[in-house]
Amino acid sequence: MATADVSGRYSATMKRRLDNPETVLITGASSGIGEALARHYAKQGRTLFITGRNRERLENVASSCRAAGAVVATSLTDVTDRHAMSALVAKWNDRSPIDLLIANAGISGRTALSPDGIELDDERVRDIFAVNLAGVLNTVEPIVEPMSERGGGQIAIMSSLAGFRGLPSAPAYGASKAAVRSWGEGMRGQLSPRNIAVNVICPGFVESRITDENDFAMPFLMEADEAAAIIARGLAKNRGRIAFPWQMYLAVWLFSALPVSWTEALAKALPRKG
C-alpha cells in the first residue's frame, strides 16, 4: 500500500481522493460551517452523509444539496452517543465508502455565569466537553479501521482559534477545542503510515448560530460560505492545520507564545459570553 506522510506527499490515488472525495460525511451540518461545507461539497455524483440536531434545518440543507446533484442521507444521531455513532458510521460506510469525514459538530461556551463571571452551570460545562471532545472521538474512531482496510482516506477535525490559550471568557469551550486540536495533530502523525490524512481546522469568528449569541465585537467575522471554501482548499492540499483568518491566527499565536504573566491582564479584559 502506498503511504502518505505528514509533510503532504501522497500517492496518486490519495491525491485523487483529496481533490475529489466521492463520499463525504459531515456532522453538525444543519447550520453554520457544517451547513456551508455540505453545500460546498454538494455536486453531481457525490454522496453526502450529514447529521444535525434540528430535523427541519437538516432537511432543508439536504434538499438544497440534492438539488445540486448530490445523493444525500441524513441522521439526527447524537454525537455524544458512542454506540449509536459507531453504528451510523459503519452503516453509511457500508453503503458508500467514506473518503472524507468532517467531525464538525460542536456547541458554544455560553454558560450561566456568576456576577463575577465564573461559570456556574456544571452540566453545561460537561455538555461542552461531551459534544466538542467526546463527540469528535465518537465520530472519528469508527472510521479509522475501515479507511485503513480500504487503503486510505481523510479525516478533518473542527477545533478553533479559541483553543490556543485558556481564556476566562470561555474556559470550557477553549479547553475542549484545545484538546481536539492536540489530539488531531497527534493522530495526523500516527495515521499517516496508513495513508490516512488528518487535518485540524481552527477557524476564528464565523457567522453561525453560535456567533449569533455573542453580544460583543468579533474581529474579522467571516461568512460561513467563505470559511467553507477556505477549509475545502486546505483539505485538498492536505494542510495539517487550517487556521484562518490569518490576521486572527497571527494574533492568537503570538498571544499564546508570550509568557502568561504578560498576557493575564489582557485575557481578563476580553469580553465574556453572557
Tab-separated table of N, CA and C in Angstrom, residues 166-228:
chain	number	residue	atom	x	y	z
A	166	GLY	N	-5.958	29.311	27.159
A	166	GLY	CA	-7.109	29.346	28.038
A	166	GLY	C	-7.543	30.765	28.328
A	167	LEU	N	-8.835	31.027	28.172
A	167	LEU	CA	-9.353	32.382	28.351
A	167	LEU	C	-10.461	32.400	29.399
A	168	PRO	N	-10.452	33.384	30.286
A	168	PRO	CA	-11.527	33.495	31.281
A	168	PRO	C	-12.893	33.681	30.650
A	169	SER	N	-12.945	34.165	29.417
A	169	SER	CA	-14.222	34.406	28.753
A	169	SER	C	-14.956	33.118	28.391
A	170	ALA	N	-14.229	32.012	28.200
A	170	ALA	CA	-14.871	30.744	27.814
A	170	ALA	C	-13.924	29.585	28.108
A	171	PRO	N	-13.667	29.292	29.382
A	171	PRO	CA	-12.679	28.262	29.717
A	171	PRO	C	-13.033	26.869	29.221
A	172	ALA	N	-14.305	26.473	29.338
A	172	ALA	CA	-14.687	25.120	28.924
A	172	ALA	C	-14.612	24.968	27.409
A	173	TYR	N	-15.142	25.945	26.690
A	173	TYR	CA	-15.112	25.883	25.227
A	173	TYR	C	-13.668	25.855	24.721
A	174	GLY	N	-12.835	26.764	25.222
A	174	GLY	CA	-11.447	26.808	24.777
A	174	GLY	C	-10.701	25.521	25.088
A	175	ALA	N	-10.941	24.968	26.276
A	175	ALA	CA	-10.255	23.727	26.655
A	175	ALA	C	-10.686	22.562	25.781
A	176	SER	N	-11.972	22.489	25.460
A	176	SER	CA	-12.446	21.399	24.610
A	176	SER	C	-11.820	21.483	23.223
A	177	LYS	N	-11.681	22.688	22.698
A	177	LYS	CA	-11.101	22.870	21.370
A	177	LYS	C	-9.587	22.669	21.393
A	178	ALA	N	-8.942	22.993	22.508
A	178	ALA	CA	-7.507	22.733	22.638
A	178	ALA	C	-7.235	21.229	22.637
A	179	ALA	N	-8.083	20.483	23.340
A	179	ALA	CA	-7.913	19.031	23.382
A	179	ALA	C	-8.100	18.414	22.007
A	180	VAL	N	-9.112	18.884	21.285
A	180	VAL	CA	-9.369	18.386	19.936
A	180	VAL	C	-8.185	18.676	19.012
A	181	ARG	N	-7.644	19.883	19.109
A	181	ARG	CA	-6.515	20.255	18.248
A	181	ARG	C	-5.291	19.389	18.540
A	182	SER	N	-4.959	19.239	19.807
A	182	SER	CA	-3.794	18.440	20.180
A	182	SER	C	-3.953	16.984	19.755
A	183	TRP	N	-5.140	16.428	19.980
A	183	TRP	CA	-5.393	15.030	19.598
A	183	TRP	C	-5.308	14.868	18.086
A	184	GLY	N	-5.919	15.773	17.357
A	184	GLY	CA	-5.916	15.671	15.904
A	184	GLY	C	-4.524	15.791	15.316
A	185	GLU	N	-3.736	16.726	15.828
A	185	GLU	CA	-2.383	16.901	15.301
A	185	GLU	C	-1.507	15.700	15.635
A	186	GLY	N	-1.760	15.084	16.795
A	186	GLY	CA	-1.030	13.857	17.117
A	186	GLY	C	-1.447	12.697	16.240
A	187	MET	N	-2.744	12.579	15.987
A	187	MET	CA	-3.246	11.494	15.157
A	187	MET	C	-2.785	11.631	13.704
A	188	ARG	N	-2.521	12.850	13.266
A	188	ARG	CA	-2.027	13.046	11.899
A	188	ARG	C	-0.739	12.256	11.681
A	189	GLY	N	0.175	12.353	12.622
A	189	GLY	CA	1.417	11.596	12.508
A	189	GLY	C	1.214	10.107	12.690
A	190	GLN	N	0.287	9.738	13.576
A	190	GLN	CA	0.054	8.319	13.836
A	190	GLN	C	-0.569	7.604	12.652
A	191	LEU	N	-1.472	8.274	11.963
A	191	LEU	CA	-2.228	7.614	10.899
A	191	LEU	C	-1.631	7.782	9.510
A	192	SER	N	-0.628	8.647	9.368
A	192	SER	CA	-0.052	8.839	8.030
A	192	SER	C	0.519	7.554	7.435
A	193	PRO	N	1.123	6.627	8.218
A	193	PRO	CA	1.580	5.374	7.613
A	193	PRO	C	0.448	4.525	7.037
A	194	ARG	N	-0.778	4.792	7.474
A	194	ARG	CA	-1.935	4.064	6.950
A	194	ARG	C	-2.560	4.782	5.756
A	195	ASN	N	-1.910	5.849	5.305
A	195	ASN	CA	-2.408	6.624	4.163
A	195	ASN	C	-3.692	7.379	4.510
A	196	ILE	N	-3.851	7.708	5.781
A	196	ILE	CA	-4.990	8.499	6.233
A	196	ILE	C	-4.501	9.895	6.580
A	197	ALA	N	-5.031	10.889	5.886
A	197	ALA	CA	-4.695	12.282	6.165
A	197	ALA	C	-5.595	12.795	7.275
A	198	VAL	N	-5.006	13.440	8.269
A	198	VAL	CA	-5.772	14.058	9.352
A	198	VAL	C	-5.477	15.551	9.337
A	199	ASN	N	-6.524	16.346	9.320
A	199	ASN	CA	-6.393	17.799	9.221
A	199	ASN	C	-7.187	18.462	10.329
A	200	VAL	N	-6.581	19.417	11.007
A	200	VAL	CA	-7.240	20.129	12.094
A	200	VAL	C	-7.613	21.525	11.618
A	201	ILE	N	-8.885	21.876	11.778
A	201	ILE	CA	-9.413	23.156	11.314
A	201	ILE	C	-9.572	24.089	12.511
A	202	CYS	N	-8.997	25.284	12.397
A	202	CYS	CA	-9.038	26.250	13.500
A	202	CYS	C	-9.592	27.585	12.997
A	203	PRO	N	-10.905	27.741	12.944
A	203	PRO	CA	-11.478	28.999	12.468
A	203	PRO	C	-11.487	30.064	13.562
A	204	GLY	N	-11.560	31.314	13.123
A	204	GLY	CA	-11.861	32.408	14.028
A	204	GLY	C	-13.366	32.591	14.095
A	205	PHE	N	-13.827	33.829	14.099
A	205	PHE	CA	-15.268	34.090	14.155
A	205	PHE	C	-15.899	33.873	12.787
A	206	VAL	N	-16.887	32.964	12.738
A	206	VAL	CA	-17.615	32.661	11.508
A	206	VAL	C	-19.102	32.791	11.802
A	207	GLU	N	-19.839	33.425	10.901
A	207	GLU	CA	-21.268	33.609	11.108
A	207	GLU	C	-21.973	32.265	11.268
A	208	SER	N	-22.673	32.105	12.377
A	208	SER	CA	-23.347	30.842	12.679
A	208	SER	C	-24.322	31.078	13.823
A	209	ARG	N	-25.056	30.038	14.186
A	209	ARG	CA	-25.946	30.140	15.344
A	209	ARG	C	-25.154	30.365	16.624
A	210	ILE	N	-23.907	29.884	16.664
A	210	ILE	CA	-23.072	30.089	17.843
A	210	ILE	C	-22.670	31.553	17.969
A	211	THR	N	-22.142	32.131	16.891
A	211	THR	CA	-21.703	33.524	16.975
A	211	THR	C	-22.879	34.484	17.050
A	212	ASP	N	-24.061	34.053	16.601
A	212	ASP	CA	-25.247	34.900	16.732
A	212	ASP	C	-25.557	35.201	18.202
A	213	GLU	N	-25.107	34.328	19.108
A	213	GLU	CA	-25.359	34.529	20.528
A	213	GLU	C	-24.420	35.567	21.143
A	214	ASN	N	-23.306	35.849	20.479
A	214	ASN	CA	-22.323	36.763	21.050
A	214	ASN	C	-22.816	38.208	20.989
A	215	ASP	N	-22.635	38.924	22.086
A	215	ASP	CA	-23.074	40.320	22.138
A	215	ASP	C	-21.873	41.267	22.255
A	216	PHE	N	-20.746	40.852	21.653
A	216	PHE	CA	-19.544	41.683	21.671
A	216	PHE	C	-18.947	41.719	20.268
A	217	ALA	N	-18.027	42.640	20.067
A	217	ALA	CA	-17.387	42.774	18.755
A	217	ALA	C	-16.577	41.527	18.428
A	218	MET	N	-16.679	41.064	17.179
A	218	MET	CA	-15.960	39.870	16.729
A	218	MET	C	-15.064	40.257	15.548
A	219	PRO	N	-13.777	40.469	15.791
A	219	PRO	CA	-12.873	40.917	14.721
A	219	PRO	C	-12.821	39.923	13.566
A	220	PHE	N	-12.812	40.447	12.347
A	220	PHE	CA	-12.661	39.650	11.135
A	220	PHE	C	-13.751	38.587	11.012
A	221	LEU	N	-14.956	38.916	11.459
A	221	LEU	CA	-16.088	37.993	11.323
A	221	LEU	C	-16.270	37.628	9.851
A	222	MET	N	-16.389	36.331	9.586
A	222	MET	CA	-16.388	35.811	8.221
A	222	MET	C	-17.698	35.091	7.918
A	223	GLU	N	-18.164	35.192	6.689
A	223	GLU	CA	-19.348	34.447	6.280
A	223	GLU	C	-19.021	32.963	6.198
A	224	ALA	N	-20.025	32.125	6.484
A	224	ALA	CA	-19.810	30.679	6.525
A	224	ALA	C	-19.378	30.122	5.174
A	225	ASP	N	-19.918	30.647	4.083
A	225	ASP	CA	-19.544	30.155	2.755
A	225	ASP	C	-18.069	30.407	2.461
A	226	GLU	N	-17.574	31.568	2.878
A	226	GLU	CA	-16.160	31.878	2.677
A	226	GLU	C	-15.286	30.942	3.508
A	227	ALA	N	-15.711	30.684	4.739
A	227	ALA	CA	-14.968	29.765	5.592
A	227	ALA	C	-14.933	28.361	4.987
A	228	ALA	N	-16.067	27.907	4.452
A	228	ALA	CA	-16.125	26.581	3.844
A	228	ALA	C	-15.178	26.463	2.666
